[in-house]
JSON list of C-alpha atoms in Angstrom, two decimals:
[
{"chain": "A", "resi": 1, "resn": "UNK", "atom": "CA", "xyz": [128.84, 57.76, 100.84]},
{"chain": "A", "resi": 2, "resn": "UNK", "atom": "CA", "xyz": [129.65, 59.78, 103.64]},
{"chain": "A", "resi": 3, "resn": "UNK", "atom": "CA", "xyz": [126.27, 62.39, 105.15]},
{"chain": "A", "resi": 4, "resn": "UNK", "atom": "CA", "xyz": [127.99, 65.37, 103.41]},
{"chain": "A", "resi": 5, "resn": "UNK", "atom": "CA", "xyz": [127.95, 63.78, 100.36]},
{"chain": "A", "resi": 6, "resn": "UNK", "atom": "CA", "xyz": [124.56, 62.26, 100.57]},
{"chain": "A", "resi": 7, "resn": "UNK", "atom": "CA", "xyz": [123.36, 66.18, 101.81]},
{"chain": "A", "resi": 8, "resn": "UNK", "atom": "CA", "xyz": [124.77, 67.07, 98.16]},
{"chain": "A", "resi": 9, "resn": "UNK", "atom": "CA", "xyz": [123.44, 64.74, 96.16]},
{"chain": "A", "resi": 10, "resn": "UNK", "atom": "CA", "xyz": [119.74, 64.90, 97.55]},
{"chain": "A", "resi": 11, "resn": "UNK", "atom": "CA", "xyz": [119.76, 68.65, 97.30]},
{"chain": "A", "resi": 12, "resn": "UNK", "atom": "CA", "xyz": [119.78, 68.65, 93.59]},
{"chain": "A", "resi": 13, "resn": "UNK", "atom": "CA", "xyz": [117.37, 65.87, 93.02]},
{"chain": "A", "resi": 14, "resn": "UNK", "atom": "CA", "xyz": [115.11, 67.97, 95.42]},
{"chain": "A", "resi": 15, "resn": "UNK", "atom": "CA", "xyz": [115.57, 70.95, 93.06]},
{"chain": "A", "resi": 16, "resn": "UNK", "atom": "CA", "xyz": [114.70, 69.06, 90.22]},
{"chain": "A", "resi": 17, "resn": "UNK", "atom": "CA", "xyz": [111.47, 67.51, 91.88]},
{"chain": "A", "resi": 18, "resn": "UNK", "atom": "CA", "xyz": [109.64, 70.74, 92.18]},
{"chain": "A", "resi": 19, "resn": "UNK", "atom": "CA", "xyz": [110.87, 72.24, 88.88]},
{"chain": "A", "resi": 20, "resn": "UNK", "atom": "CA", "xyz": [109.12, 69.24, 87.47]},
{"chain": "A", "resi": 21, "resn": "UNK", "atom": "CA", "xyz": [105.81, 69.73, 89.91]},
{"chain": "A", "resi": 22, "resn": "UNK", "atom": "CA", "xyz": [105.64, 73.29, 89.06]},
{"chain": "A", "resi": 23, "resn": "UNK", "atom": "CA", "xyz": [106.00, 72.58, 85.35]},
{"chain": "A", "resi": 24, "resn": "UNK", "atom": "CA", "xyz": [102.55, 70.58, 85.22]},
{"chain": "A", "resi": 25, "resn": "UNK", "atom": "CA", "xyz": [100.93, 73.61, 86.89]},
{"chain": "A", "resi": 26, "resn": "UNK", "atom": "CA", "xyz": [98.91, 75.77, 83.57]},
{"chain": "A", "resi": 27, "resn": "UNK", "atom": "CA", "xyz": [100.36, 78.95, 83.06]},
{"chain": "A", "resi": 28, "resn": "UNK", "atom": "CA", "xyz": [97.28, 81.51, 84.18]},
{"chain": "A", "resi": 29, "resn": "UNK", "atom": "CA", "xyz": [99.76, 84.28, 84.39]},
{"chain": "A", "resi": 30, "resn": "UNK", "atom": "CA", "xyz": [97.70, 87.44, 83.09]},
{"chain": "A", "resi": 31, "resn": "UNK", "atom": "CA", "xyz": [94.11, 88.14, 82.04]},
{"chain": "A", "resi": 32, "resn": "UNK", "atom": "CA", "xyz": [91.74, 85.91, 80.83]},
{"chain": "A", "resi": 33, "resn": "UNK", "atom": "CA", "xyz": [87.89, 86.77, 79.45]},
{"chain": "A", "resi": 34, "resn": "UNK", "atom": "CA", "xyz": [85.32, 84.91, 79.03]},
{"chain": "A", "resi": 35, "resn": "UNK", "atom": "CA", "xyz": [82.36, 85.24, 76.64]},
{"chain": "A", "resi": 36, "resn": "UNK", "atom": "CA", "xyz": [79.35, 86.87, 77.35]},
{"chain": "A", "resi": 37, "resn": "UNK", "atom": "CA", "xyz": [76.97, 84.72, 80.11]},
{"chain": "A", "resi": 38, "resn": "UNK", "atom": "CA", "xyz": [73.68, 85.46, 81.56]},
{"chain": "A", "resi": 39, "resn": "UNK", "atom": "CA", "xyz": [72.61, 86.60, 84.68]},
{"chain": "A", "resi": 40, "resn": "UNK", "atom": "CA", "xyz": [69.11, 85.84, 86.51]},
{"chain": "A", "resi": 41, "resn": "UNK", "atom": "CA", "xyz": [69.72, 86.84, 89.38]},
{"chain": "A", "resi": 42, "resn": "UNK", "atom": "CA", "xyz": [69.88, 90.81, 89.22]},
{"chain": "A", "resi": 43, "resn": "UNK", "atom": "CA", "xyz": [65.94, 91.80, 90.65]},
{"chain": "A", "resi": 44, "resn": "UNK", "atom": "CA", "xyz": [66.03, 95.01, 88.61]},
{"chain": "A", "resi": 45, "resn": "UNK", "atom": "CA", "xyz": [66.42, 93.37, 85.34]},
{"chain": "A", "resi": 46, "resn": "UNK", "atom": "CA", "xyz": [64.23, 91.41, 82.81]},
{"chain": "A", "resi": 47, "resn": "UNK", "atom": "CA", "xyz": [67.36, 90.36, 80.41]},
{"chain": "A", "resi": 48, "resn": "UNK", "atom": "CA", "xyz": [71.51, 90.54, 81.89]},
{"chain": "A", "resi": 49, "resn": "UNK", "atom": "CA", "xyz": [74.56, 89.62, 80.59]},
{"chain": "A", "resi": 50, "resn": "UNK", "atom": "CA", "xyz": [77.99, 89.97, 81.91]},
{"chain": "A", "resi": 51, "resn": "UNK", "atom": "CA", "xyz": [81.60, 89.39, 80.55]},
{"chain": "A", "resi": 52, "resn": "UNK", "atom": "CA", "xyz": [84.06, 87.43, 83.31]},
{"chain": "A", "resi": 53, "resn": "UNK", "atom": "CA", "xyz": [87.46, 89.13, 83.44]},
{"chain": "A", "resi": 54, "resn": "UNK", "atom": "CA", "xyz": [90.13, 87.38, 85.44]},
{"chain": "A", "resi": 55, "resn": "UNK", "atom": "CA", "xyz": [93.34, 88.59, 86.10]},
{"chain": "A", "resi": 56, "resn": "UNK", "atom": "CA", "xyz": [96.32, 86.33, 87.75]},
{"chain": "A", "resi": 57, "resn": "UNK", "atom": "CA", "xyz": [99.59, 87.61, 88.95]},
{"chain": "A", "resi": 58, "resn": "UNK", "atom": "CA", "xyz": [102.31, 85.90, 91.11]},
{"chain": "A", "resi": 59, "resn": "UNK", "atom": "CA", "xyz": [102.96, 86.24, 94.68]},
{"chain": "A", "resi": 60, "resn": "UNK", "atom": "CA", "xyz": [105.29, 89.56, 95.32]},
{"chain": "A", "resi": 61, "resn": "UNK", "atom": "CA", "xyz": [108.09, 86.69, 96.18]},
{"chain": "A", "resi": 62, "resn": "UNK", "atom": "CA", "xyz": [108.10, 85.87, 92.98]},
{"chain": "A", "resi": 63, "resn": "UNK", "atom": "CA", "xyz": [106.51, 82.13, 94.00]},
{"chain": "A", "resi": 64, "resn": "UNK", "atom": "CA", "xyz": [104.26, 80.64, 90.53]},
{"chain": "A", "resi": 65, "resn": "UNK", "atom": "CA", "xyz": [101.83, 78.49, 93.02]},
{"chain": "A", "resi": 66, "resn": "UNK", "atom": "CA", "xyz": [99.75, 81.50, 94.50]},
{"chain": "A", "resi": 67, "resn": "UNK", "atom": "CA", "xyz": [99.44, 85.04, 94.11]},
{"chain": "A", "resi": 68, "resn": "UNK", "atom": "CA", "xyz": [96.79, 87.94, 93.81]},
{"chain": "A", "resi": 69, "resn": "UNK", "atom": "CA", "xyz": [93.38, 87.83, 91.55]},
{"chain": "A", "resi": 70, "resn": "UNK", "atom": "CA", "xyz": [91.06, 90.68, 90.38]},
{"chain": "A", "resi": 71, "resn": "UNK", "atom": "CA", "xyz": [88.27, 89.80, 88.78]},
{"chain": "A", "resi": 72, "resn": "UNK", "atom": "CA", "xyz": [85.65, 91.95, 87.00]},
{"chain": "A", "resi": 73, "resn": "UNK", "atom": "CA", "xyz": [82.36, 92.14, 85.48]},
{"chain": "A", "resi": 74, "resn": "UNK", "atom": "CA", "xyz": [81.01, 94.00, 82.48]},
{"chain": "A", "resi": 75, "resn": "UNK", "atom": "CA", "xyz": [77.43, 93.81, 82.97]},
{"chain": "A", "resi": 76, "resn": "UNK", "atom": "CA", "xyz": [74.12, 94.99, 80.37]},
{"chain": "A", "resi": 77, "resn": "UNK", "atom": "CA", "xyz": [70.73, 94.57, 81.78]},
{"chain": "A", "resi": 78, "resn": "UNK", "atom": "CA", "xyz": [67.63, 96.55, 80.58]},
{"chain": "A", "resi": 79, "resn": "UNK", "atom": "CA", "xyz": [64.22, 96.47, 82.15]},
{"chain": "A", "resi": 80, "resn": "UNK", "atom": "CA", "xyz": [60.81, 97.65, 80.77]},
{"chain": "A", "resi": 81, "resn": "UNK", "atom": "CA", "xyz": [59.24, 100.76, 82.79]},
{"chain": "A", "resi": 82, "resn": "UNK", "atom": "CA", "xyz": [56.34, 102.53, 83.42]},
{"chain": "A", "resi": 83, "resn": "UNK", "atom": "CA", "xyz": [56.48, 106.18, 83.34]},
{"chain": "A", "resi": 84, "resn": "UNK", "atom": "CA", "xyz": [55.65, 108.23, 87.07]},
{"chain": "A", "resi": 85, "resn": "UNK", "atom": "CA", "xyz": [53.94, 110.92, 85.07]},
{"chain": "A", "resi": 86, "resn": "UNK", "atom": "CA", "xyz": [50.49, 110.06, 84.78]},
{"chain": "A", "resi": 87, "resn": "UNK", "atom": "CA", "xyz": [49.85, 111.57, 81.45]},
{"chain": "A", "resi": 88, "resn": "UNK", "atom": "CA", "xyz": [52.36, 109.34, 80.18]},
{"chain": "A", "resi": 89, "resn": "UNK", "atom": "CA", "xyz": [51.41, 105.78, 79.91]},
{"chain": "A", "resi": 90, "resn": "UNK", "atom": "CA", "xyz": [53.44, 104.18, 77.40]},
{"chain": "A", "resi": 91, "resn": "UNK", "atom": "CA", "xyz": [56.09, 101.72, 78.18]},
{"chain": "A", "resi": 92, "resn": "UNK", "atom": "CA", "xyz": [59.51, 102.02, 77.97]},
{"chain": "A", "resi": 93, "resn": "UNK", "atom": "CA", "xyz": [62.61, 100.24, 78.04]},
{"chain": "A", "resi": 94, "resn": "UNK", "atom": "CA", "xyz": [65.64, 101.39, 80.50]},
{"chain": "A", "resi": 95, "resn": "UNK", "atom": "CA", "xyz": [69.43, 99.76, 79.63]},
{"chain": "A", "resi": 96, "resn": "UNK", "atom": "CA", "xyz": [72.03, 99.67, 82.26]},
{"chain": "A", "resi": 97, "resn": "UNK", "atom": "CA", "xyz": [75.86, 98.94, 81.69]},
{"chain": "A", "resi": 98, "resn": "UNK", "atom": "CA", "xyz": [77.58, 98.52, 84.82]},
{"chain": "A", "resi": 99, "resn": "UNK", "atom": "CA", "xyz": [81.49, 97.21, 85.98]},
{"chain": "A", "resi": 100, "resn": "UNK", "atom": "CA", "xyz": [81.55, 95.02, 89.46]},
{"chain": "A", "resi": 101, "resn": "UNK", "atom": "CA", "xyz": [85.03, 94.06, 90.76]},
{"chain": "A", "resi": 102, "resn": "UNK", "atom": "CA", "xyz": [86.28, 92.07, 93.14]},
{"chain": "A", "resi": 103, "resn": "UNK", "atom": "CA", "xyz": [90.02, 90.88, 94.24]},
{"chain": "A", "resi": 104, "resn": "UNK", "atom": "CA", "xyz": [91.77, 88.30, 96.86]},
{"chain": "A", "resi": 105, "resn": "UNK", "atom": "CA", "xyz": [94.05, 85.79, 96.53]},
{"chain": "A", "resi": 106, "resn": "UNK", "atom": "CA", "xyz": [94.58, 82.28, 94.88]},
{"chain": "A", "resi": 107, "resn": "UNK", "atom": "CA", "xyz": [96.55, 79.48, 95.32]},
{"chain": "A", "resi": 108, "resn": "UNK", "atom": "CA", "xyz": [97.09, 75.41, 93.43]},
{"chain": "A", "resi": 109, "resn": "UNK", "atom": "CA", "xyz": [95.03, 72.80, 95.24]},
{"chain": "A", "resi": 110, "resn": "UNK", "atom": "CA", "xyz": [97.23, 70.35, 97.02]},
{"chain": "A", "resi": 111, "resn": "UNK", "atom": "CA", "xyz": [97.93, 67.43, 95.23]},
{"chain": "A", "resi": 112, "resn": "UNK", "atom": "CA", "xyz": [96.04, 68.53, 91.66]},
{"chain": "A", "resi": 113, "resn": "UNK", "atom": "CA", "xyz": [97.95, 70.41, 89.17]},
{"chain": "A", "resi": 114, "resn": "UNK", "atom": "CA", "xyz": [94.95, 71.86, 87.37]},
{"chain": "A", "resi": 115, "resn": "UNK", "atom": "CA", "xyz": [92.58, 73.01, 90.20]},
{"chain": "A", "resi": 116, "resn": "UNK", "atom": "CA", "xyz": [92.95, 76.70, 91.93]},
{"chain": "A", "resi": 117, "resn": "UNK", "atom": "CA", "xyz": [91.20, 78.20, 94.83]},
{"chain": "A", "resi": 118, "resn": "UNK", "atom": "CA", "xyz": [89.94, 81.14, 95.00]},
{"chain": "A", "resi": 119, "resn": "UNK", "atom": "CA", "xyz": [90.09, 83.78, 98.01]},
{"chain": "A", "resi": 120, "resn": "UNK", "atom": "CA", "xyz": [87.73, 86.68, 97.24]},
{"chain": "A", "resi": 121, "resn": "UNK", "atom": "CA", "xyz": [87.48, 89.40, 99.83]},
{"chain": "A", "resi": 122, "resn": "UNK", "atom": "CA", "xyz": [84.02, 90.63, 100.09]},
{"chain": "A", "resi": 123, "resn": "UNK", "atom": "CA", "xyz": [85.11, 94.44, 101.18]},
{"chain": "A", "resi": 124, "resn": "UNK", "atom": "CA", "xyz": [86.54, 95.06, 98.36]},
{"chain": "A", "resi": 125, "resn": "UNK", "atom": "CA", "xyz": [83.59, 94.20, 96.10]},
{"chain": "A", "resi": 126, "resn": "UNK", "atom": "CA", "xyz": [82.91, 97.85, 93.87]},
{"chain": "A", "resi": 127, "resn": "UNK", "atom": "CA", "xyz": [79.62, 98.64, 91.81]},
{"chain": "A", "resi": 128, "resn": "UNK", "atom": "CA", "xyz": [79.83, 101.46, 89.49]},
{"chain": "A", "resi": 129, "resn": "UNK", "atom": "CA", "xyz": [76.91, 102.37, 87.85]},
{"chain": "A", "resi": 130, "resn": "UNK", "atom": "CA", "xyz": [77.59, 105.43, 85.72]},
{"chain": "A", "resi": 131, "resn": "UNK", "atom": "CA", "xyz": [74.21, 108.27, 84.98]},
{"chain": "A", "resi": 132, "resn": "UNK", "atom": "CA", "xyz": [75.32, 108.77, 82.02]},
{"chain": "A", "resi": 133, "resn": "UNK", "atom": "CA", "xyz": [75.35, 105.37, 81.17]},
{"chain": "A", "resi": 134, "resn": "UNK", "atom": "CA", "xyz": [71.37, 104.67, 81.89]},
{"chain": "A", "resi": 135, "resn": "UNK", "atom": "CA", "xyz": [69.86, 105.43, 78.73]},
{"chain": "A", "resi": 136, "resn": "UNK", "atom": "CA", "xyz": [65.52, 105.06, 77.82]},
{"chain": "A", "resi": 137, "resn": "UNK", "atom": "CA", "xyz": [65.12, 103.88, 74.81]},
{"chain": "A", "resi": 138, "resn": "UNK", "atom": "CA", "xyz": [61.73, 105.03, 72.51]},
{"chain": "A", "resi": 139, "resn": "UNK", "atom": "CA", "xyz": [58.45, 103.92, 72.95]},
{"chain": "A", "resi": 140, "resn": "UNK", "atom": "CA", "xyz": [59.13, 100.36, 72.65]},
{"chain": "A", "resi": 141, "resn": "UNK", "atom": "CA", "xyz": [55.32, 99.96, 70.93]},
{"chain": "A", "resi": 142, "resn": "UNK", "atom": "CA", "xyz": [55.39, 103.38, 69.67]},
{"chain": "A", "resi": 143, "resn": "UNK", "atom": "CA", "xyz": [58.91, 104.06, 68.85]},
{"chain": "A", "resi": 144, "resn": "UNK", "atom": "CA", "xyz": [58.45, 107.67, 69.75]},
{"chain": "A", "resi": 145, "resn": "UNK", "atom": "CA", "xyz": [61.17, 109.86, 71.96]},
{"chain": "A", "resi": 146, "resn": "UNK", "atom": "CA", "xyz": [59.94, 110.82, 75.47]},
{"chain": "A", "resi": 147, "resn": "UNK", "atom": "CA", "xyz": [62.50, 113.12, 76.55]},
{"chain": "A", "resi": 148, "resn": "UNK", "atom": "CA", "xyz": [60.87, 113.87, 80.71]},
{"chain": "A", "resi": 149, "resn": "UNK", "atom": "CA", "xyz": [62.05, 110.82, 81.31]},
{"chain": "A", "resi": 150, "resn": "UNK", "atom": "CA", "xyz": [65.69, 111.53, 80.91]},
{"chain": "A", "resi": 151, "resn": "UNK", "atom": "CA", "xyz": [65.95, 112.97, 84.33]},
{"chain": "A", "resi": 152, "resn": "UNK", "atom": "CA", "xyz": [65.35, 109.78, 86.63]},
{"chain": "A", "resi": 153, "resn": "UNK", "atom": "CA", "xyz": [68.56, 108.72, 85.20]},
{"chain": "A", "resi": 154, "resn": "UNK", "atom": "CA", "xyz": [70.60, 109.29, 88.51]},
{"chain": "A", "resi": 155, "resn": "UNK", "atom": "CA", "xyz": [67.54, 108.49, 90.73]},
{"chain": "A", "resi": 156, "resn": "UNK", "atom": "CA", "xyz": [67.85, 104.79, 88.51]},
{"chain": "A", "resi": 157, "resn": "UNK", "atom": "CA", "xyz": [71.42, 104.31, 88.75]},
{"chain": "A", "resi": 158, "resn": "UNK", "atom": "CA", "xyz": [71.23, 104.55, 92.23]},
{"chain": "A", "resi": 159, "resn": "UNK", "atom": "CA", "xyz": [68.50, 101.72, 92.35]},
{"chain": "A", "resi": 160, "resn": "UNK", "atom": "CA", "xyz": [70.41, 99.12, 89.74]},
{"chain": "A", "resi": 161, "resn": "UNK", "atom": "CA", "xyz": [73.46, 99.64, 91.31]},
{"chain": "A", "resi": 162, "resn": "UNK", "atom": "CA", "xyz": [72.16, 98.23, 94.76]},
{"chain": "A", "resi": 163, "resn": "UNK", "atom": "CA", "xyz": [70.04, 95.59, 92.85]},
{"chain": "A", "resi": 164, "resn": "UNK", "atom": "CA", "xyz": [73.54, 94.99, 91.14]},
{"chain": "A", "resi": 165, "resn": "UNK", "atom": "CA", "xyz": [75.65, 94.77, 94.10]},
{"chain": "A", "resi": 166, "resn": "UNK", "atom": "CA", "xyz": [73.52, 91.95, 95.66]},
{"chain": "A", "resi": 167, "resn": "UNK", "atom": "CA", "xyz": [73.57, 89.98, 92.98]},
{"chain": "A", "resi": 168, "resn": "UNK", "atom": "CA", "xyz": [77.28, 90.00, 91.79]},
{"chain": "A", "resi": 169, "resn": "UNK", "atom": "CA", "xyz": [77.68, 89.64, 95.78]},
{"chain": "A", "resi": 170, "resn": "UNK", "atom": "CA", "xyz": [76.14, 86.42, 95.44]},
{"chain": "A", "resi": 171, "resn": "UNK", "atom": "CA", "xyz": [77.56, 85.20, 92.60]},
{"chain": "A", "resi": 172, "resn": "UNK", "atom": "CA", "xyz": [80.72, 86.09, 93.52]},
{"chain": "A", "resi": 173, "resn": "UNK", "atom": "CA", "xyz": [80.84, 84.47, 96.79]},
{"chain": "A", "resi": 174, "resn": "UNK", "atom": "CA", "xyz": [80.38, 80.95, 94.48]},
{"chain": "A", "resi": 175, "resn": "UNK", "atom": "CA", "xyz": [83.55, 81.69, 93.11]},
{"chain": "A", "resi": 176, "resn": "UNK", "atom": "CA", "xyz": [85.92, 79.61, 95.19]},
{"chain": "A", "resi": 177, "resn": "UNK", "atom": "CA", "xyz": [87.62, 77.23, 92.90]},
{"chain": "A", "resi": 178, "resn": "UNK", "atom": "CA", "xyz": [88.44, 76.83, 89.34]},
{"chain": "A", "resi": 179, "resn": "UNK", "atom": "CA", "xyz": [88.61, 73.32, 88.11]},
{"chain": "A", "resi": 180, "resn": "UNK", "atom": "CA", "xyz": [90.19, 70.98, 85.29]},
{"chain": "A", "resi": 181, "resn": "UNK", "atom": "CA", "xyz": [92.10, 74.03, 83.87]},
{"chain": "A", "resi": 182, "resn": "UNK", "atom": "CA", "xyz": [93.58, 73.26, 80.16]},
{"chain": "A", "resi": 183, "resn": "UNK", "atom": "CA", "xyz": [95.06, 75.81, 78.30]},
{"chain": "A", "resi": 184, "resn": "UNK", "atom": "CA", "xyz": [96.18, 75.96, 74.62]},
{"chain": "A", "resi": 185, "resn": "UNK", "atom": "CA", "xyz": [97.09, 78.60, 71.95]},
{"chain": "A", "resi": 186, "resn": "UNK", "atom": "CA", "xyz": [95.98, 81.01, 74.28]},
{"chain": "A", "resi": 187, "resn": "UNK", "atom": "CA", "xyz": [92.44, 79.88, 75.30]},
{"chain": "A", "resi": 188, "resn": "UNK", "atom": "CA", "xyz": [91.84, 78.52, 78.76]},
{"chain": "A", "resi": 189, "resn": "UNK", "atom": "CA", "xyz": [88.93, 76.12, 79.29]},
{"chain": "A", "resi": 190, "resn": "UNK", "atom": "CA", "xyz": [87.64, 75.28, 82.73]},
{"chain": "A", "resi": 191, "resn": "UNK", "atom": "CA", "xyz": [85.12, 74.48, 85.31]},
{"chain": "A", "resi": 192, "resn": "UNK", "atom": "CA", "xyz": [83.29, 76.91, 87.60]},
{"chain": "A", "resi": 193, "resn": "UNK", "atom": "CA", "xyz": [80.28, 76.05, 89.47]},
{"chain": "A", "resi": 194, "resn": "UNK", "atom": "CA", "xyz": [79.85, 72.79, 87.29]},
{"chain": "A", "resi": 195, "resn": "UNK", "atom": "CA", "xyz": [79.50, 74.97, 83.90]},
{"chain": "A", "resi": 196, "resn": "UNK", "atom": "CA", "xyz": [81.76, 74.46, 81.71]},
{"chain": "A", "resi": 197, "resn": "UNK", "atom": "CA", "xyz": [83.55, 77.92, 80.88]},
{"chain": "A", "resi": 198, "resn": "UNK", "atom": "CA", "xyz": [85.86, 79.29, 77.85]},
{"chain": "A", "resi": 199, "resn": "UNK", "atom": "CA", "xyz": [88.18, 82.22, 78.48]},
{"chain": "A", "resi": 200, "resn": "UNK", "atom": "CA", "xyz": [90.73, 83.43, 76.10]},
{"chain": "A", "resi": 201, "resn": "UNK", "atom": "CA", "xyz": [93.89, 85.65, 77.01]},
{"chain": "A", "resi": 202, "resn": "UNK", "atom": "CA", "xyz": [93.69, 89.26, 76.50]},
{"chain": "A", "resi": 203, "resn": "UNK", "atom": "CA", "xyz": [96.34, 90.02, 73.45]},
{"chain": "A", "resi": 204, "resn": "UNK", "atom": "CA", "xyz": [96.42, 86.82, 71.92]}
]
């Protein structure tokens, strides 16, 4: 077989080599949730939970081993509080829900089908911590209303969401890989952090 030949034959076999490598790869293509986890790391909060969101999409080449990743964080924390005004001195109990996102890239480990890194860019790490989202529940001994404290609800969403952002900062810098990735009837089990982790597909 003459080099021109040879040049034609190995070309296809080539082809068929990585169509066969990238067919072991799972198919993360889209967004994936997981269910609700705790937090203990937020300083603000006695009791947090937050609900994972990760999206996947492809490279803008159109390549399936790499591409961009968003992920997002629906977080409720409350925290029991004692009242400024003086006259007051019942407790009370202040709930927070709060959305932190993050994005960067991701890309296959070398050599393992169902391992990805993860490439999070710490700049583009947003906290959003709405007002009118901080709500004081009654007199959590009492039951009763106390309606004065309704206005510290800006002056408090400015203090969660910088107790939030360092938190989430840390926990998101531990996202760097995702490991021993199965997926099946649209449910994608996995390893962060060595926890074991559960996500299922958004629309399936």
């Amino acid at each position: 077989m003459n080099s021109r030949n040879l040049f034609k034959a190995i070309i296809p076999a080539t082809f068929i080599l990585l169509a066969t490598a990238c067919d072991k790869h799972p198919d993360i293509l889209g967004t994936w949730t997981a269910t609700p986890t705790r937090i203990n790391n937020i300083s603000a909060a006695a009791d947090a939970m937050s609900t994972m969101s990760i999206s996947f999409t492809y490279s803008p080449e159109g390549q399936t081993d790499h591409g961009q990743v968003i992920i997002s964080s629906l977080i409720d924390a409350n925290q029991p509080v004692s009242p400024t005004d003086p006259a007051v001195d019942e407790a009370y109990e202040v709930s927070v829900a709060a959305t932190a996102v993050i994005s960067g890239d991701w890309t296959y480990e070398d050599h393992d089908d169902d391992d990805i890194l993860l490439f999070l860019n710490p700049a583009t790490l947003q906290i959003n911590v709405d007002p009118s989202g901080v709500t004081f529940s009654n007199n959590i001994l009492t039951q009763r209303q106390q309606p004065e404290i309704d206005s510290l609800s800006a002056v408090t969403a400015q203090l969660w969401k910088a107790s939030i952002a360092k938190a989430m900062k840390q926990q998101f810098s531990g996202l760097q890989k995702i490991s021993d990735i199965k997926i099946r009837n649209g449910i994608m089990s996995c390893e962060i952090e060595d926890r074991d982790f559960t996500f299922r597909k958004s629309g399936e």
